Coordinates of C-alpha atoms and ligand atoms in Angstrom, one line a residue:
M1 CA 9.2 17.3 15.9
R2 CA 12.3 18.2 17.3
L3 CA 15.3 17.6 15.3
S4 CA 17.8 17.0 18.1
R5 CA 14.9 13.9 18.9
Y6 CA 14.1 12.8 16.0
F7 CA 15.6 10.0 13.3
L8 CA 16.8 11.7 9.9
P9 CA 20.2 9.7 9.1
V10 CA 21.1 11.9 6.5
L11 CA 23.7 10.6 3.6
K12 CA 26.6 13.5 3.3
E13 CA 27.3 11.2 0.2
T14 CA 25.3 10.9 -3.4
P15 CA 24.9 7.2 -3.1
S16 CA 26.7 5.4 -5.9
E17 CA 24.2 2.7 -6.6
A18 CA 21.3 5.1 -7.3
Q19 CA 20.7 5.9 -10.9
I20 CA 18.1 8.5 -10.8
V21 CA 17.5 11.7 -8.6
S22 CA 14.5 10.6 -6.5
H23 CA 16.1 7.3 -5.5
R24 CA 19.5 9.4 -4.6
L25 CA 17.2 12.0 -2.5
M26 CA 15.1 9.4 -0.9
L27 CA 18.6 7.8 0.2
R28 CA 20.2 11.1 1.0
A29 CA 17.1 12.6 3.0
G30 CA 16.9 9.5 5.1
M31 CA 14.0 8.5 3.6
I32 CA 14.4 4.7 3.0
K33 CA 17.0 2.3 3.7
Q34 CA 16.9 -1.1 0.9
A35 CA 16.5 -4.1 2.5
S36 CA 17.2 -6.5 -0.4
A37 CA 16.8 -5.6 -4.0
G38 CA 13.3 -3.8 -4.5
I39 CA 12.4 -4.3 -0.6
Y40 CA 12.7 -0.8 1.5
S41 CA 12.2 0.2 4.9
W42 CA 10.4 3.0 5.1
L43 CA 12.4 5.2 8.0
P44 CA 10.3 8.0 9.4
L45 CA 10.4 10.7 7.0
G46 CA 10.1 8.6 4.3
Y47 CA 7.0 7.2 6.2
K48 CA 5.2 10.3 6.8
V49 CA 5.5 11.2 3.3
L50 CA 3.9 7.7 2.4
K51 CA 1.2 8.4 4.8
R52 CA 0.1 11.6 3.8
I53 CA 0.3 10.2 0.2
E54 CA -2.3 7.2 1.6
Q55 CA -4.6 9.8 3.6
I56 CA -5.2 11.9 0.4
V57 CA -6.1 8.3 -1.7
H58 CA -8.1 7.6 1.2
E59 CA -10.0 10.7 1.7
E60 CA -10.6 10.8 -2.4
Q61 CA -11.9 7.8 -2.8
I62 CA -14.2 8.0 0.1
R63 CA -15.6 11.2 -1.5
A64 CA -16.2 9.3 -4.8
G65 CA -18.4 6.5 -2.7
H66 CA -15.9 4.0 -2.4
I67 CA -15.4 1.7 0.5
P68 CA -12.1 1.1 2.4
M69 CA -11.4 -2.6 3.4
L70 CA -8.2 -4.5 4.0
M71 CA -7.3 -7.7 2.4
P72 CA -4.3 -10.0 3.2
T73 CA -1.0 -9.9 1.5
L74 CA -0.9 -13.9 1.8
Q75 CA -3.1 -15.3 -0.5
P76 CA -4.7 -19.2 -1.5
A77 CA -3.2 -20.3 -4.8
D78 CA -6.4 -22.1 -5.7
L79 CA -8.4 -18.9 -5.9
W80 CA -6.0 -18.1 -8.6
R81 CA -6.3 -21.3 -10.1
E82 CA -10.0 -21.0 -10.5
S83 CA -9.4 -17.6 -12.8
G84 CA -7.1 -19.4 -14.7
R85 CA -4.3 -16.8 -13.7
Y86 CA -2.2 -19.2 -11.3
D87 CA -0.2 -20.5 -14.1
A88 CA -0.5 -17.2 -16.5
Y89 CA 1.1 -15.1 -14.2
G90 CA 4.5 -16.1 -14.5
P91 CA 7.8 -15.6 -12.3
E92 CA 6.5 -12.3 -11.2
M93 CA 4.3 -14.2 -8.9
L94 CA 5.8 -14.9 -5.7
R95 CA 4.8 -18.8 -4.8
I96 CA 4.9 -20.0 -1.2
R97 CA 4.2 -23.0 0.6
D98 CA 2.8 -23.4 4.0
R99 CA 3.9 -26.1 6.5
H100 CA 0.8 -27.9 5.3
D101 CA 2.2 -28.3 1.7
R102 CA -0.7 -25.8 0.3
D103 CA 0.3 -23.3 -1.9
M104 CA 0.3 -19.4 -1.5
L105 CA 1.2 -16.4 -3.1
Y106 CA 1.9 -13.2 -1.8
G107 CA -0.4 -11.0 -3.8
P108 CA 0.5 -8.8 -7.2
T109 CA -3.1 -7.8 -7.0
N110 CA -6.4 -8.8 -6.1
E111 CA -9.2 -9.4 -8.6
E112 CA -9.7 -13.2 -7.5
M113 CA -9.9 -12.6 -3.7
I114 CA -12.5 -9.4 -3.8
T115 CA -14.5 -11.3 -6.1
D116 CA -14.5 -14.0 -3.7
I117 CA -15.8 -12.2 -0.7
F118 CA -18.5 -10.6 -3.4
R119 CA -19.6 -13.6 -4.4
A120 CA -19.6 -15.1 -0.6
H121 CA -22.1 -12.1 0.8
V122 CA -23.9 -10.4 -2.5
T123 CA -26.7 -12.2 -4.4
S124 CA -28.6 -9.2 -5.4
Y125 CA -28.6 -6.4 -7.8
K126 CA -30.2 -4.4 -5.1
D127 CA -26.9 -4.3 -3.5
L128 CA -25.4 -2.9 -6.3
P129 CA -23.7 -1.1 -7.4
L130 CA -20.5 -1.5 -5.0
T131 CA -16.7 -0.6 -5.5
L132 CA -14.2 -2.0 -2.7
Y133 CA -10.9 -0.8 -2.5
H134 CA -7.7 -1.4 0.0
I135 CA -4.3 0.2 0.3
Q136 CA -2.2 -2.9 0.9
W137 CA 1.4 -4.2 0.2
K138 CA 1.7 -5.8 -3.1
F139 CA 4.6 -8.4 -4.6
R140 CA 5.9 -8.7 -7.9
D141 CA 9.1 -10.3 -8.4
E142 CA 10.2 -7.5 -11.2
I143 CA 13.1 -8.9 -13.1
R144 CA 14.5 -5.7 -12.8
P145 CA 13.9 -3.9 -9.5
R146 CA 15.3 -0.6 -9.8
F147 CA 15.0 3.5 -9.3
G148 CA 14.6 2.8 -5.6
V149 CA 10.4 2.7 -4.7
M150 CA 9.7 3.4 -8.3
R151 CA 10.0 -0.5 -9.0
G152 CA 10.3 -2.3 -6.3
R153 CA 9.6 -5.8 -5.7
E154 CA 7.0 -4.8 -2.6
F155 CA 4.9 -1.6 -2.7
L156 CA 2.3 -0.2 -1.5
M157 CA -0.8 -0.1 -4.1
K158 CA -4.3 1.4 -3.8
D159 CA -6.3 -1.1 -5.7
G160 CA -10.2 -0.8 -6.0
Y161 CA -12.8 -3.2 -7.4
N162 CA -16.3 -2.0 -8.5
F163 CA -19.0 -4.4 -9.1
D164 CA -22.3 -3.6 -11.3
L165 CA -25.5 -5.1 -12.8
T166 CA -24.8 -3.6 -16.2
K167 CA -21.6 -2.8 -18.5
E168 CA -22.9 0.8 -18.5
D169 CA -23.2 1.0 -14.6
A170 CA -19.6 -0.3 -14.7
L171 CA -18.6 2.3 -17.3
H172 CA -19.6 5.1 -14.7
A173 CA -17.7 3.4 -12.2
Y174 CA -14.9 3.7 -14.6
N175 CA -15.6 7.6 -15.2
R176 CA -16.0 7.5 -11.5
H177 CA -12.2 6.6 -10.6
L178 CA -11.1 8.6 -13.6
V179 CA -12.3 11.9 -11.7
S180 CA -11.2 10.7 -8.5
Y181 CA -7.8 10.1 -9.6
L182 CA -7.7 13.3 -11.2
R183 CA -8.6 15.1 -8.1
T184 CA -6.3 12.7 -5.8
Y185 CA -3.1 13.5 -8.3
E186 CA -3.7 17.2 -8.2
R187 CA -3.6 17.5 -4.5
M188 CA -0.4 16.1 -4.6
G189 CA 0.8 18.5 -6.9
L190 CA 1.2 16.5 -9.7
Q191 CA 0.1 16.4 -13.0
A192 CA -1.1 12.9 -14.4
I193 CA -2.1 12.7 -18.0
P194 CA -4.7 9.7 -18.5
M195 CA -3.5 8.1 -21.4
R196 CA -4.8 5.2 -23.3
A197 CA -3.4 2.0 -22.6
D198 CA -2.9 -1.6 -22.8
S199 CA -4.8 -3.9 -20.0
G200 CA -1.4 -6.3 -19.6
P201 CA -2.5 -8.9 -17.6
I202 CA -5.3 -7.8 -15.6
G203 CA -7.3 -8.0 -18.8
G204 CA -9.9 -6.0 -20.7
D205 CA -10.4 -3.4 -23.4
D206 CA -11.0 -0.1 -21.3
T207 CA -8.2 1.1 -19.6
H208 CA -6.5 4.2 -18.9
E209 CA -2.7 4.8 -17.5
F210 CA -2.0 8.0 -15.6
L211 CA 1.4 9.2 -16.4
V212 CA 3.5 11.9 -14.8
L213 CA 5.6 13.5 -17.5
A214 CA 9.0 13.0 -16.7
E215 CA 12.8 12.1 -18.3
T216 CA 13.5 9.2 -16.3
G217 CA 10.0 7.7 -16.8
E218 CA 10.0 4.4 -18.0
S219 CA 6.9 4.7 -20.8
E220 CA 7.2 6.3 -23.6
V221 CA 4.5 8.4 -24.5
F222 CA 2.8 10.4 -27.3
Y223 CA 0.2 13.3 -26.9
D224 CA -1.1 16.5 -28.2
S225 CA 0.6 19.1 -26.1
E226 CA -3.0 20.9 -25.8
I227 CA -3.6 18.1 -23.1
T228 CA -1.3 19.6 -20.4
E229 CA -3.0 22.8 -20.2
L230 CA -6.1 20.9 -18.5
R231 CA -6.4 21.2 -15.0
F232 CA -9.5 19.9 -12.8
G233 CA -8.9 22.5 -10.1
D234 CA -11.4 22.7 -7.4
R235 CA -14.6 22.3 -9.4
E236 CA -17.5 20.5 -7.4
I237 CA -18.6 17.5 -9.3
D238 CA -21.6 15.0 -8.3
Y239 CA -20.1 11.2 -8.2
D240 CA -23.5 10.2 -8.7
S241 CA -24.3 12.1 -12.0
R242 CA -23.1 10.0 -15.2
E243 CA -23.4 13.2 -16.9
Q244 CA -20.8 15.3 -15.1
C245 CA -18.1 12.1 -14.7
Q246 CA -18.7 11.4 -18.2
A247 CA -18.1 14.5 -19.0
V248 CA -14.6 14.8 -17.0
L249 CA -13.8 11.5 -19.2
E250 CA -14.5 13.1 -22.3
E251 CA -12.5 16.6 -21.3
F252 CA -9.8 14.7 -20.3
T253 CA -9.6 12.2 -23.0
S254 CA -10.2 14.3 -26.0
R255 CA -7.1 15.1 -26.7
Y256 CA -4.1 12.3 -28.2
A257 CA -2.5 11.0 -25.0
R258 CA -1.1 7.4 -25.6
T259 CA 1.8 5.1 -24.3
D260 CA 3.6 3.4 -26.9
E261 CA 1.6 0.1 -26.2
T262 CA -1.4 1.7 -27.7
H263 CA 0.5 4.9 -30.1
D264 CA -1.1 5.2 -33.6
A265 CA 1.0 6.8 -35.5
A266 CA -1.2 8.0 -38.9
I267 CA -3.5 9.6 -35.8
F268 CA -0.8 11.2 -34.2
A269 CA 0.3 12.7 -37.3
D270 CA -3.2 14.1 -38.0
I271 CA -1.9 16.4 -34.6
P272 CA -1.0 20.0 -35.8
E273 CA 2.9 19.4 -35.5
D274 CA 4.2 22.0 -32.8
R275 CA 1.7 20.3 -30.7
Q276 CA 3.0 16.9 -31.1
R277 CA 5.3 15.5 -28.1
V278 CA 7.4 12.4 -27.2
A279 CA 8.4 12.3 -24.1
R280 CA 8.3 9.7 -21.0
G281 CA 6.6 9.2 -17.9
I282 CA 6.0 7.5 -14.9
E283 CA 2.9 5.5 -14.5
V284 CA 1.3 6.4 -11.3
G285 CA -2.1 4.5 -11.9
Q286 CA -4.5 2.6 -14.2
I287 CA -8.2 2.1 -14.5
F288 CA -10.0 -0.9 -16.0
Y289 CA -13.0 -2.1 -17.0
F290 CA -12.8 -5.7 -17.7
G291 CA -16.5 -6.8 -17.7
T292 CA -17.2 -10.5 -16.5
K293 CA -13.8 -12.2 -16.9
Y294 CA -13.4 -12.8 -13.4
S295 CA -17.1 -13.1 -12.6
V296 CA -17.9 -15.6 -14.7
P297 CA -15.2 -18.3 -13.7
L298 CA -15.6 -17.4 -10.2
G299 CA -19.2 -17.7 -10.5
A300 CA -19.9 -13.9 -9.0
L301 CA -23.2 -13.7 -10.0
V302 CA -26.5 -11.9 -8.8
D303 CA -30.3 -11.9 -9.5
D304 CA -31.2 -9.4 -12.0
G305 CA -34.6 -8.4 -10.7
Q306 CA -36.3 -10.3 -13.3
G307 CA -35.8 -13.9 -12.9
G308 CA -32.5 -14.4 -13.9
R309 CA -28.9 -14.6 -11.8
V310 CA -26.4 -12.8 -14.2
P311 CA -22.7 -12.5 -13.9
V312 CA -21.8 -8.8 -12.7
H313 CA -19.3 -6.2 -14.4
M314 CA -16.3 -5.2 -13.2
G315 CA -13.2 -3.1 -13.4
S316 CA -10.1 -2.5 -11.4
H317 CA -8.2 0.6 -10.2
G318 CA -4.8 0.8 -9.2
I319 CA -2.7 3.8 -7.6
G320 CA 1.1 3.4 -6.9
V321 CA 1.3 4.6 -3.6
S322 CA 4.8 4.2 -2.8
R323 CA 6.1 4.8 -6.4
L324 CA 4.4 8.1 -6.0
V325 CA 6.9 9.1 -3.3
G326 CA 9.6 8.6 -6.0
A327 CA 7.3 10.0 -9.3
I328 CA 6.4 13.5 -6.8
I329 CA 10.4 14.0 -6.2
E330 CA 11.2 13.4 -9.8
A331 CA 8.2 16.3 -10.8
S332 CA 9.7 18.2 -7.8
H333 CA 13.3 19.0 -6.6
D334 CA 16.5 21.2 -7.2
D335 CA 20.3 20.8 -7.2
K336 CA 20.2 21.0 -3.3
G337 CA 17.3 18.4 -2.9
I338 CA 13.6 17.5 -2.8
I339 CA 11.1 20.3 -2.8
W340 CA 7.7 18.9 -1.5
P341 CA 4.3 20.1 -2.9
E342 CA 2.5 21.5 0.5
G343 CA 0.0 18.2 0.2
V344 CA 2.1 15.7 0.7
T345 CA 5.0 17.6 2.8
P346 CA 6.3 15.6 5.9
F347 CA 6.3 18.2 8.1
H348 CA 4.5 21.8 6.8
V349 CA 7.3 24.4 7.9
G350 CA 11.2 24.2 9.3
I351 CA 11.9 26.4 12.0
V352 CA 16.0 26.8 11.9
N353 CA 17.5 28.3 15.1
L354 CA 20.4 31.1 14.0
K355 CA 22.0 30.6 17.4
Q356 CA 21.0 27.8 19.2
G357 CA 21.6 28.5 23.4
D358 CA 20.6 32.1 22.7
A359 CA 17.8 32.8 25.2
A360 CA 15.7 35.2 23.0
C361 CA 16.1 33.0 19.8
D362 CA 15.6 29.8 21.6
G363 CA 12.4 31.1 23.4
A364 CA 10.8 32.3 19.8
C365 CA 11.3 29.0 18.4
E366 CA 9.8 27.6 21.1
D367 CA 7.0 30.1 20.8
L368 CA 6.7 29.5 17.0
Y369 CA 6.6 25.4 17.3
K370 CA 3.5 26.0 20.0
A371 CA 2.2 28.3 17.6
F372 CA 2.1 26.4 14.5
T373 CA 1.4 23.3 16.6
A374 CA -2.2 25.2 17.8
K375 CA -2.8 25.9 14.1
G376 CA -3.1 21.8 13.7
L377 CA 0.4 22.6 11.3
E378 CA 3.3 20.1 12.3
P379 CA 7.0 22.2 12.3
L380 CA 10.3 20.5 12.4
Y381 CA 12.3 22.6 14.7
D382 CA 15.8 22.1 13.8
D383 CA 17.3 22.4 17.6
R384 CA 21.0 21.0 17.1
S385 CA 24.1 23.1 17.7
E386 CA 24.9 23.3 14.2
R387 CA 26.5 26.1 12.1
A388 CA 23.7 27.9 10.0
G389 CA 24.8 26.6 6.4
A390 CA 24.7 22.7 7.5
K391 CA 21.3 23.7 8.9
F392 CA 20.3 25.3 5.9
A393 CA 21.6 22.5 3.5
S394 CA 19.4 19.7 5.6
M395 CA 16.7 21.7 5.2
D396 CA 16.9 22.1 1.8
L397 CA 17.9 18.8 1.4
I398 CA 14.5 17.1 3.0
G399 CA 12.5 19.6 1.2
L400 CA 9.9 21.5 3.5
P401 CA 8.1 23.9 1.3
W402 CA 8.4 26.7 4.1
R403 CA 11.1 27.5 6.7
V404 CA 11.0 30.3 9.2
T405 CA 14.6 31.4 10.5
V406 CA 15.2 32.9 13.5
G407 CA 18.4 35.0 14.5
P408 CA 19.6 37.2 16.9
R409 CA 19.7 40.0 14.0
G410 CA 15.7 39.7 13.0
L411 CA 14.5 39.3 16.8
G412 CA 15.9 42.8 17.6
N413 CA 13.4 44.0 15.0
G414 CA 10.7 41.9 16.0
V415 CA 10.9 39.7 13.1
V416 CA 11.8 36.3 11.5
E417 CA 12.1 35.1 8.2
L418 CA 10.2 32.8 6.0
T419 CA 11.8 31.4 3.1
S420 CA 9.9 29.4 0.1
R421 CA 11.5 26.3 -0.7
R422 CA 10.5 26.6 -4.1
T423 CA 11.2 30.0 -5.0
G424 CA 13.8 30.7 -2.7
E425 CA 12.2 34.2 -1.9
S426 CA 12.1 35.3 1.5
E427 CA 10.0 38.1 3.7
E428 CA 10.4 39.4 6.8
L429 CA 7.4 38.8 9.4
P430 CA 6.6 39.2 12.9
L431 CA 6.3 36.2 15.0
E432 CA 2.2 35.9 15.1
A433 CA 2.0 37.2 11.5
V434 CA 4.3 34.2 10.3
V435 CA 2.2 31.9 12.0
A436 CA -0.9 33.2 10.3
R437 CA 0.6 33.1 6.7
V438 CA 1.8 29.8 7.0
A439 CA -1.6 28.6 8.2
E440 CA -3.2 30.5 5.5
I441 CA -0.5 29.3 2.9
Y442 CA -1.7 25.4 4.3
A443 CA -5.7 26.1 4.6
P444 CA -6.6 24.1 1.3
H445 CA -4.8 21.6 2.1
M446 CA -5.9 21.0 5.7
Ligands
ATP1 P1 4.5 -1.5 -15.0 O1 3.7 -1.5 -16.3 O2 4.9 -0.1 -14.0 O3 4.7 -2.6 -14.5 P2 1.8 -2.2 -14.1 O4 1.1 -1.6 -15.1 O5 2.3 -3.5 -14.2 O6 2.8 -1.3 -13.9 P3 -0.7 -2.0 -12.1 O7 -1.0 -3.5 -12.2 O8 -1.5 -0.8 -13.2 O9 0.8 -2.2 -12.6 O10 -0.3 -1.6 -10.9 C1 -1.6 -0.5 -10.4 C2 -0.1 0.6 -10.0 O11 0.8 -0.1 -9.5 C3 0.5 0.9 -11.1 O12 0.3 2.3 -12.0 C4 1.9 1.7 -10.6 O13 2.0 3.0 -10.7 C5 2.2 0.8 -9.2 N1 3.1 -0.1 -9.4 C6 3.0 -1.3 -10.6 N2 4.6 -2.3 -10.2 C7 4.8 -1.5 -9.8 C8 6.3 -1.8 -9.0 N3 7.1 -2.4 -9.0 N4 6.8 -1.0 -7.9 C9 6.1 0.4 -7.5 N5 5.1 0.5 -8.1 C10 4.4 -0.1 -8.9
MG2 MG1 -0.3 -0.3 -15.1

């Protein structure tokens, strides 16, 4: 993309309404525009990051054997009356009436709808196990929408639902989700710690929330510092193997890590004092096992192969896709702007032309642009006739992890400069070498 032809409405002033850094930076970098409280338009740069996050979520869900689909945002109230949640959900649910006076709602989550789909089509244990998911906008009429996309009213969520014959099978699905979530967040450059949590209106006994540590997080968390040393890394996992998934769950939940909802001061006190941590975290996902809580009232039964009909065991598993954009920025920025992890960056590399209109500089930038594109990388070429300082400031603000600077002096020596946004370190490289180097950096993310 050439910046002169893009739509990147960066703001010079720091917006006063934004209380936390990710919200400020998303507004300043021209990523979002508020439409009304807690409801945002995703401008091109923000939309690109959102799509990259969505893509990673899809890839990791499919890798785990879960099947993508799409359910609508608007749901009939009658389904929620069947589960008993229509009245129970409270004012966070946006209730709507259509022209025929039918009660509808903008879905805050989809347990009822997916169970309705399941009961219409699945009748036998032979069709199990089954895990379906979608990435769809949700609406919760939050009492206090704030922090930009972190606590919106309309927000994008991945929600997945497993259907299993037995509790044991459903717990395997739970573990599979835990593993796939660890991989998902790490690919986004995040450490998200599974913490024992409370199930809230979804219901159920087993649940973990995934939290990214950040001072601006809304949850208070208590953990053993050893847990922050764990990494899933690039290990291979067989998602069908109960033993392997169980082992990962045990590894990642073996240290104390709880939100304030389930915190137990007595157990916490047993951790060696120098490892006790009280901090704040951003919830970026949650997994639940809730057994037959929905399958019983909605009548989602299967024949069990032994002459009986039994309600299926279920769980639901959410990732806050749009919240993640803010959470990643909270975890990765400096006073100049955003620093995107390679896995989610909106463009792979920025090209800054220090002397627009100079034949050699323009030609070298065009060559780089073509060469990066040929490698499957997306460059953002700042081809505006701006001062170098202004170009650097924009690049720093929007946070592309790598920048190539092309100027007459370097070109005279046959080199351009490659700069890391994270460390600020630069190296001079010939044109072909810089393309190969950037391609190599991104190889694990392609
Ligand atoms: P919270 O406790 O933050 O209100 P929740 O526990 O009610 O969230 P879940 O039902 O677990 O939310 O939804 C799954 C994920 O969706 C959450 O982990 C979070 O990342 C995201 N999410 C929930 N509410 C919002 C919101 N209002 N804005 C943005 N993302 C949200
Ligand atoms: Mg939650």
